[in-house]
Amino acid sequence: MKIGLFLGSFNPIHMGHLIIANTMAYTTDLEEVWLIPAPPSPFRNRKTTLPKSARIEMINMSISDNPRLKVFDFISSSPTVFTMLKPSYIVDNLNKLSDKFPEHEFKLIIGEDALVKFKKWNVFNKVLEKYEIYVSPKNNTPDSNFKKHPKVKFIEVPLILDISGTYIRNAIKNRHPINYLVPSVVEEYISRNEFFI
């Protein structure tokens, strides 16, 4: 089975994440997309990052009716973690997943903005030796040296406004509505638990 690995903090998961995951699952050769909640970046305020259990619950709520989308908590079972700040971890964990599930063929799903950052990492060549990268385009993103690499595939994904977790968290803090930015079940869950206030 061909599996797309979509990593993110998902703090909270929002419509942009879901559009990317769903498009990858249904318009490419991927049979499933696994959403993997990553730990917070050391450069972010960890106080604004919800516990992983809450982020996983929101993901599950959002994808419960979609058989091709799964949440996969790989990080807790691994001594290393996925993080965009330490690219060697991506190689290590992709290899561990391949060893754990030899019956699957894994692809990495990233945004075009992440591809631009990857061009500075020598280790990205190691990823491309074994794995294909499926890229979601993003407006106003500089070209990457890897854009025409045979293992980098740009997937046509509906471009939406720049929805981000930061924007949503600030909206909640300022008592602004977040309907249409996140699924209604996630909006209700956040409100009920008074997250990000």
PDB file of N, CA and C in Angstrom, residues 2-3 6 46-47 50 65 77-78 80 93 123 126 141-142 148 153 157 168 189:
ATOM      1  N   LYS A   2       0.506   2.213  -0.808  1.00  0.00           N
ATOM      2  CA  LYS A   2       1.234   3.482  -0.840  1.00  0.00           C
ATOM      3  C   LYS A   2       0.619   4.436   0.180  1.00  0.00           C
ATOM      4  N   ILE A   3       1.466   4.907   1.095  1.00  0.00           N
ATOM      5  CA  ILE A   3       1.013   5.745   2.205  1.00  0.00           C
ATOM      6  C   ILE A   3       1.703   7.095   2.152  1.00  0.00           C
ATOM      7  N   PHE A   6       1.949  12.832   6.410  1.00  0.00           N
ATOM      8  CA  PHE A   6       1.719  14.272   6.516  1.00  0.00           C
ATOM      9  C   PHE A   6       2.013  14.680   7.950  1.00  0.00           C
ATOM     10  N   ARG A  46       5.815  26.833  23.942  1.00  0.00           N
ATOM     11  CA  ARG A  46       5.217  25.533  24.232  1.00  0.00           C
ATOM     12  C   ARG A  46       3.925  25.659  25.035  1.00  0.00           C
ATOM     13  N   LYS A  47       3.733  26.784  25.703  1.00  0.00           N
ATOM     14  CA  LYS A  47       2.497  26.970  26.473  1.00  0.00           C
ATOM     15  C   LYS A  47       1.275  27.038  25.566  1.00  0.00           C
ATOM     16  N   LEU A  50      -1.090  22.506  22.513  1.00  0.00           N
ATOM     17  CA  LEU A  50      -1.949  21.593  23.258  1.00  0.00           C
ATOM     18  C   LEU A  50      -1.262  20.246  23.441  1.00  0.00           C
ATOM     19  N   ASP A  65     -15.013  10.269   9.224  1.00  0.00           N
ATOM     20  CA  ASP A  65     -15.847   9.775   8.130  1.00  0.00           C
ATOM     21  C   ASP A  65     -15.059   9.569   6.839  1.00  0.00           C
ATOM     22  N   SER A  77       6.414   6.215  20.121  1.00  0.00           N
ATOM     23  CA  SER A  77       7.031   4.899  20.149  1.00  0.00           C
ATOM     24  C   SER A  77       8.461   4.925  19.627  1.00  0.00           C
ATOM     25  N   SER A  78       8.983   6.119  19.404  1.00  0.00           N
ATOM     26  CA  SER A  78      10.320   6.239  18.840  1.00  0.00           C
ATOM     27  C   SER A  78      11.203   7.087  19.736  1.00  0.00           C
ATOM     28  N   THR A  80      13.544   8.985  18.819  1.00  0.00           N
ATOM     29  CA  THR A  80      13.763  10.270  18.172  1.00  0.00           C
ATOM     30  C   THR A  80      12.417  10.799  17.710  1.00  0.00           C
ATOM     31  N   ASN A  93      13.393   8.432  10.926  1.00  0.00           N
ATOM     32  CA  ASN A  93      12.035   7.954  11.183  1.00  0.00           C
ATOM     33  C   ASN A  93      11.375   7.360   9.947  1.00  0.00           C
ATOM     34  N   VAL A 123      21.017  16.570   4.021  1.00  0.00           N
ATOM     35  CA  VAL A 123      20.364  15.306   4.342  1.00  0.00           C
ATOM     36  C   VAL A 123      19.140  15.061   3.458  1.00  0.00           C
ATOM     37  N   LYS A 126      19.473  12.402   1.048  1.00  0.00           N
ATOM     38  CA  LYS A 126      19.307  11.040   1.567  1.00  0.00           C
ATOM     39  C   LYS A 126      17.842  10.626   1.561  1.00  0.00           C
ATOM     40  N   THR A 141       5.888  31.604  -3.123  1.00  0.00           N
ATOM     41  CA  THR A 141       6.996  30.844  -2.562  1.00  0.00           C
ATOM     42  C   THR A 141       8.161  30.847  -3.545  1.00  0.00           C
ATOM     43  N   PRO A 142       9.367  31.160  -3.081  1.00  0.00           N
ATOM     44  CA  PRO A 142      10.523  31.147  -3.984  1.00  0.00           C
ATOM     45  C   PRO A 142      10.755  29.748  -4.559  1.00  0.00           C
ATOM     46  N   LYS A 148      12.467  20.538  -9.674  1.00  0.00           N
ATOM     47  CA  LYS A 148      12.410  19.688 -10.864  1.00  0.00           C
ATOM     48  C   LYS A 148      13.061  18.327 -10.642  1.00  0.00           C
ATOM     49  N   LYS A 153       7.231  15.605  -6.579  1.00  0.00           N
ATOM     50  CA  LYS A 153       6.021  15.736  -7.385  1.00  0.00           C
ATOM     51  C   LYS A 153       5.127  16.833  -6.813  1.00  0.00           C
ATOM     52  N   VAL A 157      -3.370  21.117  -5.636  1.00  0.00           N
ATOM     53  CA  VAL A 157      -4.216  21.216  -4.444  1.00  0.00           C
ATOM     54  C   VAL A 157      -4.911  22.575  -4.484  1.00  0.00           C
ATOM     55  N   ILE A 168      -5.440  31.091  13.977  1.00  0.00           N
ATOM     56  CA  ILE A 168      -6.600  30.542  14.703  1.00  0.00           C
ATOM     57  C   ILE A 168      -6.442  30.752  16.206  1.00  0.00           C
ATOM     58  N   TYR A 189     -15.090  21.452  20.288  1.00  0.00           N
ATOM     59  CA  TYR A 189     -14.156  20.837  21.228  1.00  0.00           C
ATOM     60  C   TYR A 189     -13.245  21.889  21.855  1.00  0.00           C
TER      61      TYR A 189
END
